[in-house]
Amino acid sequence: MKDKTSVMIPQEKLEARIQEVADQINKDYAGKTVHLIGILKGSVMFLAELAKRLTVPVTMDFMSVSSYGDAMESSGIVRISKDTDEGIENKDVIIVEDIVDSGRTLSYLLELLQKRKPASLKLCTLLDKPSRRVVDIKADYTCFEVEDKFVIGFGLDYLQHYRNLSYIGCVEEIGDERE
Ligand code: IMP
Ligand code: MG
């Protein structure tokens, strides 16, 4: 049986909200260059849609972190499997993330990047699940707050599948096969 999934946030709604957040960043960073750091792999679609809508100068880098845990829960032990290519000293950095869940991954990353002395460091997330928070982390820019359901699509995966969906969906029932 295939996983049973449903649509939670359709593509048009995602794009409209990402435009609003981009407009806000354009205002907040007027006269500056924004250095986006996308957290692989979940942030790629969001980062692309956001970056296309930024009118301030933009540079980009990527980091890959894995937090040990099972498919649906992060453990808080974070390992950097790919660090940024460039340093961030004196840059106006925005971390771009797919979702803040327990907050463990982001709290670790914020602390690590802060030590590298950026001019400023902010966090922009597509989704926020505040009900699941274990560590006290608040994003500076949040597109959508979602309820406590396992979400997929627009970069987010379940067992590495569904990242390519153009909308945010959720897994209603787990099957033994993925589409
Ligand atoms: P945290 O450390 O618990 O905040 O987990 C953050 C990471 O867990 C995210 O960057 C996602 O990769 C993953 N994650 C958390 N919740 C979900 C979800 O509902 N769907 C897919 N991935 C999730
Ligand atoms: Mg992630």
PDB file of C-alpha atoms and ligand atoms in Angstrom:
ATOM      1  CA  MET A   1       0.000   0.000   0.000  1.00  0.00           C
ATOM      2  CA  LYS A   2       1.166   3.515  -0.777  1.00  0.00           C
ATOM      3  CA  ASP A   3       1.439   6.263   1.872  1.00  0.00           C
ATOM      4  CA  LYS A   4      -1.797   8.191   2.233  1.00  0.00           C
ATOM      5  CA  THR A   5      -1.041  11.918   1.804  1.00  0.00           C
ATOM      6  CA  SER A   6      -3.094  15.090   1.618  1.00  0.00           C
ATOM      7  CA  VAL A   7      -2.563  18.728   0.603  1.00  0.00           C
ATOM      8  CA  MET A   8      -2.001  21.167   3.466  1.00  0.00           C
ATOM      9  CA  ILE A   9      -0.721  24.339   1.767  1.00  0.00           C
ATOM     10  CA  PRO A  10      -1.291  24.642  -1.994  1.00  0.00           C
ATOM     11  CA  GLN A  11       1.374  26.070  -4.305  1.00  0.00           C
ATOM     12  CA  GLU A  12      -0.367  29.434  -4.909  1.00  0.00           C
ATOM     13  CA  LYS A  13      -0.619  30.071  -1.194  1.00  0.00           C
ATOM     14  CA  LEU A  14       3.043  29.199  -0.688  1.00  0.00           C
ATOM     15  CA  GLU A  15       4.168  31.515  -3.456  1.00  0.00           C
ATOM     16  CA  ALA A  16       2.023  34.424  -2.282  1.00  0.00           C
ATOM     17  CA  ARG A  17       3.353  34.170   1.257  1.00  0.00           C
ATOM     18  CA  ILE A  18       6.975  33.776   0.112  1.00  0.00           C
ATOM     19  CA  GLN A  19       6.533  37.010  -1.867  1.00  0.00           C
ATOM     20  CA  GLU A  20       5.372  38.790   1.311  1.00  0.00           C
ATOM     21  CA  VAL A  21       8.378  37.561   3.273  1.00  0.00           C
ATOM     22  CA  ALA A  22      10.719  38.559   0.422  1.00  0.00           C
ATOM     23  CA  ASP A  23       9.170  42.052   0.385  1.00  0.00           C
ATOM     24  CA  GLN A  24       9.854  42.327   4.117  1.00  0.00           C
ATOM     25  CA  ILE A  25      13.485  41.202   3.700  1.00  0.00           C
ATOM     26  CA  ASN A  26      13.951  43.683   0.828  1.00  0.00           C
ATOM     27  CA  LYS A  27      12.826  46.451   3.181  1.00  0.00           C
ATOM     28  CA  ASP A  28      14.834  45.273   6.182  1.00  0.00           C
ATOM     29  CA  TYR A  29      18.064  44.842   4.205  1.00  0.00           C
ATOM     30  CA  ALA A  30      17.872  47.947   1.997  1.00  0.00           C
ATOM     31  CA  GLY A  31      21.437  49.086   1.195  1.00  0.00           C
ATOM     32  CA  LYS A  32      22.938  45.761   2.308  1.00  0.00           C
ATOM     33  CA  THR A  33      23.921  42.472   0.696  1.00  0.00           C
ATOM     34  CA  VAL A  34      22.056  39.459   2.030  1.00  0.00           C
ATOM     35  CA  HIS A  35      24.114  36.297   2.443  1.00  0.00           C
ATOM     36  CA  LEU A  36      21.697  33.361   2.370  1.00  0.00           C
ATOM     37  CA  ILE A  37      22.795  30.071   3.893  1.00  0.00           C
ATOM     38  CA  GLY A  38      20.471  27.262   2.835  1.00  0.00           C
ATOM     39  CA  ILE A  39      20.351  24.180   5.016  1.00  0.00           C
ATOM     40  CA  LEU A  40      20.430  21.147   2.731  1.00  0.00           C
ATOM     41  CA  LYS A  41      18.462  19.429   1.535  1.00  0.00           C
ATOM     42  CA  GLY A  42      15.084  20.559   2.829  1.00  0.00           C
ATOM     43  CA  SER A  43      15.517  24.272   2.135  1.00  0.00           C
ATOM     44  CA  VAL A  44      16.381  24.131  -1.567  1.00  0.00           C
ATOM     45  CA  MET A  45      12.938  24.833  -3.045  1.00  0.00           C
ATOM     46  CA  PHE A  46      12.144  27.517  -0.517  1.00  0.00           C
ATOM     47  CA  LEU A  47      15.549  29.161  -0.954  1.00  0.00           C
ATOM     48  CA  ALA A  48      15.111  29.250  -4.732  1.00  0.00           C
ATOM     49  CA  GLU A  49      11.617  30.762  -4.524  1.00  0.00           C
ATOM     50  CA  LEU A  50      12.703  33.291  -1.911  1.00  0.00           C
ATOM     51  CA  ALA A  51      15.937  34.321  -3.640  1.00  0.00           C
ATOM     52  CA  LYS A  52      14.146  34.942  -6.972  1.00  0.00           C
ATOM     53  CA  ARG A  53      12.004  37.523  -5.205  1.00  0.00           C
ATOM     54  CA  LEU A  54      14.821  39.414  -3.477  1.00  0.00           C
ATOM     55  CA  THR A  55      15.797  42.712  -5.063  1.00  0.00           C
ATOM     56  CA  VAL A  56      18.672  43.523  -2.695  1.00  0.00           C
ATOM     57  CA  PRO A  57      22.079  42.054  -3.673  1.00  0.00           C
ATOM     58  CA  VAL A  58      22.224  38.362  -2.731  1.00  0.00           C
ATOM     59  CA  THR A  59      25.025  35.841  -2.232  1.00  0.00           C
ATOM     60  CA  MET A  60      24.400  32.204  -1.339  1.00  0.00           C
ATOM     61  CA  ASP A  61      26.037  29.324   0.389  1.00  0.00           C
ATOM     62  CA  PHE A  62      24.873  25.958   1.705  1.00  0.00           C
ATOM     63  CA  MET A  63      25.419  23.767   4.718  1.00  0.00           C
ATOM     64  CA  SER A  64      24.360  20.230   5.298  1.00  0.00           C
ATOM     65  CA  VAL A  65      23.645  19.021   8.790  1.00  0.00           C
ATOM     66  CA  SER A  66      22.298  15.738   9.912  1.00  0.00           C
ATOM     67  CA  SER A  67      20.800  15.259  13.278  1.00  0.00           C
ATOM     68  CA  TYR A  68      20.743  11.689  14.414  1.00  0.00           C
ATOM     69  CA  GLY A  69      17.290  10.316  14.965  1.00  0.00           C
ATOM     70  CA  ASP A  70      14.635   8.307  13.207  1.00  0.00           C
ATOM     71  CA  ALA A  71      12.656   9.390  10.151  1.00  0.00           C
ATOM     72  CA  MET A  72      10.309  11.636  12.083  1.00  0.00           C
ATOM     73  CA  GLU A  73      12.208  12.896  15.117  1.00  0.00           C
ATOM     74  CA  SER A  74      15.535  14.708  15.476  1.00  0.00           C
ATOM     75  CA  SER A  75      17.789  13.774  18.365  1.00  0.00           C
ATOM     76  CA  GLY A  76      19.586  17.047  19.036  1.00  0.00           C
ATOM     77  CA  ILE A  77      22.981  15.584  18.226  1.00  0.00           C
ATOM     78  CA  VAL A  78      23.919  17.534  15.132  1.00  0.00           C
ATOM     79  CA  ARG A  79      26.694  16.613  12.726  1.00  0.00           C
ATOM     80  CA  ILE A  80      27.907  18.962   9.995  1.00  0.00           C
ATOM     81  CA  SER A  81      28.359  16.904   6.861  1.00  0.00           C
ATOM     82  CA  LYS A  82      29.023  19.936   4.654  1.00  0.00           C
ATOM     83  CA  ASP A  83      30.165  23.289   5.976  1.00  0.00           C
ATOM     84  CA  THR A  84      29.829  26.583   4.082  1.00  0.00           C
ATOM     85  CA  ASP A  85      32.322  27.195   1.271  1.00  0.00           C
ATOM     86  CA  GLU A  86      32.930  30.797   2.324  1.00  0.00           C
ATOM     87  CA  GLY A  87      33.450  32.489   5.674  1.00  0.00           C
ATOM     88  CA  ILE A  88      30.680  34.699   7.058  1.00  0.00           C
ATOM     89  CA  GLU A  89      32.630  37.299   9.031  1.00  0.00           C
ATOM     90  CA  ASN A  90      31.033  40.748   8.662  1.00  0.00           C
ATOM     91  CA  LYS A  91      28.284  39.421   6.406  1.00  0.00           C
ATOM     92  CA  ASP A  92      24.553  39.913   6.902  1.00  0.00           C
ATOM     93  CA  VAL A  93      23.549  36.291   7.097  1.00  0.00           C
ATOM     94  CA  ILE A  94      20.088  34.778   6.850  1.00  0.00           C
ATOM     95  CA  ILE A  95      19.842  31.059   7.550  1.00  0.00           C
ATOM     96  CA  VAL A  96      17.158  29.554   5.316  1.00  0.00           C
ATOM     97  CA  GLU A  97      15.502  26.458   6.748  1.00  0.00           C
ATOM     98  CA  ASP A  98      12.567  24.284   5.757  1.00  0.00           C
ATOM     99  CA  ILE A  99      11.008  23.796   9.186  1.00  0.00           C
ATOM    100  CA  VAL A 100      11.672  24.522  12.834  1.00  0.00           C
ATOM    101  CA  ASP A 101      10.349  21.601  14.806  1.00  0.00           C
ATOM    102  CA  SER A 102      11.992  20.841  18.178  1.00  0.00           C
ATOM    103  CA  GLY A 103      14.417  23.700  17.445  1.00  0.00           C
ATOM    104  CA  ARG A 104      17.435  21.551  18.279  1.00  0.00           C
ATOM    105  CA  THR A 105      19.091  21.750  14.870  1.00  0.00           C
ATOM    106  CA  LEU A 106      18.684  25.513  14.627  1.00  0.00           C
ATOM    107  CA  SER A 107      19.783  26.273  18.154  1.00  0.00           C
ATOM    108  CA  TYR A 108      23.001  24.369  17.503  1.00  0.00           C
ATOM    109  CA  LEU A 109      23.544  26.091  14.153  1.00  0.00           C
ATOM    110  CA  LEU A 110      22.824  29.595  15.409  1.00  0.00           C
ATOM    111  CA  GLU A 111      25.331  29.187  18.194  1.00  0.00           C
ATOM    112  CA  LEU A 112      27.965  27.811  15.833  1.00  0.00           C
ATOM    113  CA  LEU A 113      27.525  30.529  13.197  1.00  0.00           C
ATOM    114  CA  GLN A 114      27.370  33.325  15.759  1.00  0.00           C
ATOM    115  CA  LYS A 115      30.918  32.429  16.827  1.00  0.00           C
ATOM    116  CA  ARG A 116      32.112  33.206  13.298  1.00  0.00           C
ATOM    117  CA  LYS A 117      31.262  36.878  13.809  1.00  0.00           C
ATOM    118  CA  PRO A 118      28.757  37.746  11.096  1.00  0.00           C
ATOM    119  CA  ALA A 119      27.614  41.399  10.969  1.00  0.00           C
ATOM    120  CA  SER A 120      24.126  40.037  11.651  1.00  0.00           C
ATOM    121  CA  LEU A 121      22.492  36.618  11.812  1.00  0.00           C
ATOM    122  CA  LYS A 122      18.810  35.935  11.264  1.00  0.00           C
ATOM    123  CA  LEU A 123      16.672  32.914  10.659  1.00  0.00           C
ATOM    124  CA  CYS A 124      14.074  32.529   7.928  1.00  0.00           C
ATOM    125  CA  THR A 125      11.922  29.399   7.877  1.00  0.00           C
ATOM    126  CA  LEU A 126       9.215  28.197   5.549  1.00  0.00           C
ATOM    127  CA  LEU A 127       7.355  26.338   8.298  1.00  0.00           C
ATOM    128  CA  ASP A 128       7.205  26.494  12.061  1.00  0.00           C
ATOM    129  CA  LYS A 129       5.701  23.865  14.351  1.00  0.00           C
ATOM    130  CA  PRO A 130       5.693  25.814  17.632  1.00  0.00           C
ATOM    131  CA  SER A 131       3.797  23.109  19.520  1.00  0.00           C
ATOM    132  CA  ARG A 132       6.794  20.784  19.187  1.00  0.00           C
ATOM    133  CA  ARG A 133       9.450  23.156  20.499  1.00  0.00           C
ATOM    134  CA  VAL A 134      11.988  21.754  22.979  1.00  0.00           C
ATOM    135  CA  VAL A 135      14.601  24.503  22.664  1.00  0.00           C
ATOM    136  CA  ASP A 136      13.533  28.154  22.826  1.00  0.00           C
ATOM    137  CA  ILE A 137      14.100  29.336  19.242  1.00  0.00           C
ATOM    138  CA  LYS A 138      12.103  31.897  17.311  1.00  0.00           C
ATOM    139  CA  ALA A 139      12.593  32.557  13.616  1.00  0.00           C
ATOM    140  CA  ASP A 140      12.892  36.172  12.461  1.00  0.00           C
ATOM    141  CA  TYR A 141      10.867  35.369   9.331  1.00  0.00           C
ATOM    142  CA  THR A 142       8.266  32.584   9.250  1.00  0.00           C
ATOM    143  CA  CYS A 143       6.058  31.872   6.254  1.00  0.00           C
ATOM    144  CA  PHE A 144       3.564  29.512   7.913  1.00  0.00           C
ATOM    145  CA  GLU A 145       2.872  28.033  11.313  1.00  0.00           C
ATOM    146  CA  VAL A 146       1.627  24.461  10.996  1.00  0.00           C
ATOM    147  CA  GLU A 147      -0.067  22.086  13.389  1.00  0.00           C
ATOM    148  CA  ASP A 148       1.689  19.021  14.746  1.00  0.00           C
ATOM    149  CA  LYS A 149       1.502  16.798  11.669  1.00  0.00           C
ATOM    150  CA  PHE A 150       4.340  15.280   9.690  1.00  0.00           C
ATOM    151  CA  VAL A 151       4.630  17.454   6.582  1.00  0.00           C
ATOM    152  CA  ILE A 152       6.175  16.701   3.199  1.00  0.00           C
ATOM    153  CA  GLY A 153       6.822  18.438  -0.106  1.00  0.00           C
ATOM    154  CA  PHE A 154       8.420  21.687  -1.289  1.00  0.00           C
ATOM    155  CA  GLY A 155      11.771  20.346  -0.093  1.00  0.00           C
ATOM    156  CA  LEU A 156      10.587  18.369   2.924  1.00  0.00           C
ATOM    157  CA  ASP A 157      10.901  14.613   2.872  1.00  0.00           C
ATOM    158  CA  TYR A 158       9.651  11.436   4.417  1.00  0.00           C
ATOM    159  CA  LEU A 159      12.429   8.844   3.998  1.00  0.00           C
ATOM    160  CA  GLN A 160      13.940  11.058   1.250  1.00  0.00           C
ATOM    161  CA  HIS A 161      10.755  10.976  -0.838  1.00  0.00           C
ATOM    162  CA  TYR A 162       8.295  13.777  -1.726  1.00  0.00           C
ATOM    163  CA  ARG A 163      10.825  16.659  -1.760  1.00  0.00           C
ATOM    164  CA  ASN A 164       9.755  17.445  -5.336  1.00  0.00           C
ATOM    165  CA  LEU A 165       6.082  18.169  -4.566  1.00  0.00           C
ATOM    166  CA  SER A 166       5.142  21.749  -5.484  1.00  0.00           C
ATOM    167  CA  TYR A 167       2.911  22.047  -2.396  1.00  0.00           C
ATOM    168  CA  ILE A 168       3.106  21.186   1.306  1.00  0.00           C
ATOM    169  CA  GLY A 169       1.283  18.000   2.092  1.00  0.00           C
ATOM    170  CA  CYS A 170       1.060  15.709   5.059  1.00  0.00           C
ATOM    171  CA  VAL A 171       1.398  12.001   5.580  1.00  0.00           C
ATOM    172  CA  GLU A 172      -1.960  10.788   6.878  1.00  0.00           C
ATOM    173  CA  GLU A 173      -1.158   7.086   6.909  1.00  0.00           C
ATOM    174  CA  ILE A 174       2.163   5.347   6.393  1.00  0.00           C
ATOM    175  CA  GLY A 175       2.185   2.591   3.767  1.00  0.00           C
ATOM    176  CA  ASP A 176       4.963   0.241   2.745  1.00  0.00           C
ATOM    177  CA  GLU A 177       5.490   1.932  -0.649  1.00  0.00           C
ATOM    178  CA  ARG A 178       6.207   5.529  -1.705  1.00  0.00           C
ATOM    179  CA  GLU A 179       5.122   7.178  -4.969  1.00  0.00           C
TER     180      GLU A 179
HETATM  181  P1  IMP B   1      14.416  20.032  14.757  1.00  0.00           P
HETATM  182  O1  IMP B   1      15.876  19.949  15.088  1.00  0.00           O
HETATM  183  O2  IMP B   1      13.591  19.068  15.559  1.00  0.00           O
HETATM  184  O3  IMP B   1      13.854  21.433  14.779  1.00  0.00           O
HETATM  185  O4  IMP B   1      14.247  19.422  13.319  1.00  0.00           O
HETATM  186  C1  IMP B   1      14.528  20.111  12.216  1.00  0.00           C
HETATM  187  C2  IMP B   1      14.632  19.199  11.021  1.00  0.00           C
HETATM  188  O5  IMP B   1      13.846  17.999  11.136  1.00  0.00           O
HETATM  189  C3  IMP B   1      14.082  19.928   9.836  1.00  0.00           C
HETATM  190  O6  IMP B   1      15.085  20.714   9.224  1.00  0.00           O
HETATM  191  C4  IMP B   1      13.573  18.805   8.968  1.00  0.00           C
HETATM  192  O7  IMP B   1      14.616  18.346   8.158  1.00  0.00           O
HETATM  193  C5  IMP B   1      13.159  17.727   9.935  1.00  0.00           C
HETATM  194  N1  IMP B   1      11.695  17.765  10.189  1.00  0.00           N
HETATM  195  C6  IMP B   1      11.070  18.165  11.307  1.00  0.00           C
HETATM  196  N2  IMP B   1       9.727  18.065  11.192  1.00  0.00           N
HETATM  197  C7  IMP B   1       9.499  17.598   9.947  1.00  0.00           C
HETATM  198  C8  IMP B   1       8.295  17.284   9.203  1.00  0.00           C
HETATM  199  O8  IMP B   1       7.144  17.426   9.651  1.00  0.00           O
HETATM  200  N3  IMP B   1       8.482  16.823   7.935  1.00  0.00           N
HETATM  201  C9  IMP B   1       9.717  16.641   7.384  1.00  0.00           C
HETATM  202  N4  IMP B   1      10.853  16.928   8.031  1.00  0.00           N
HETATM  203  C10 IMP B   1      10.754  17.396   9.305  1.00  0.00           C
HETATM  204 MG    MG B   2      16.191  20.333   7.446  1.00  0.00          MG
END
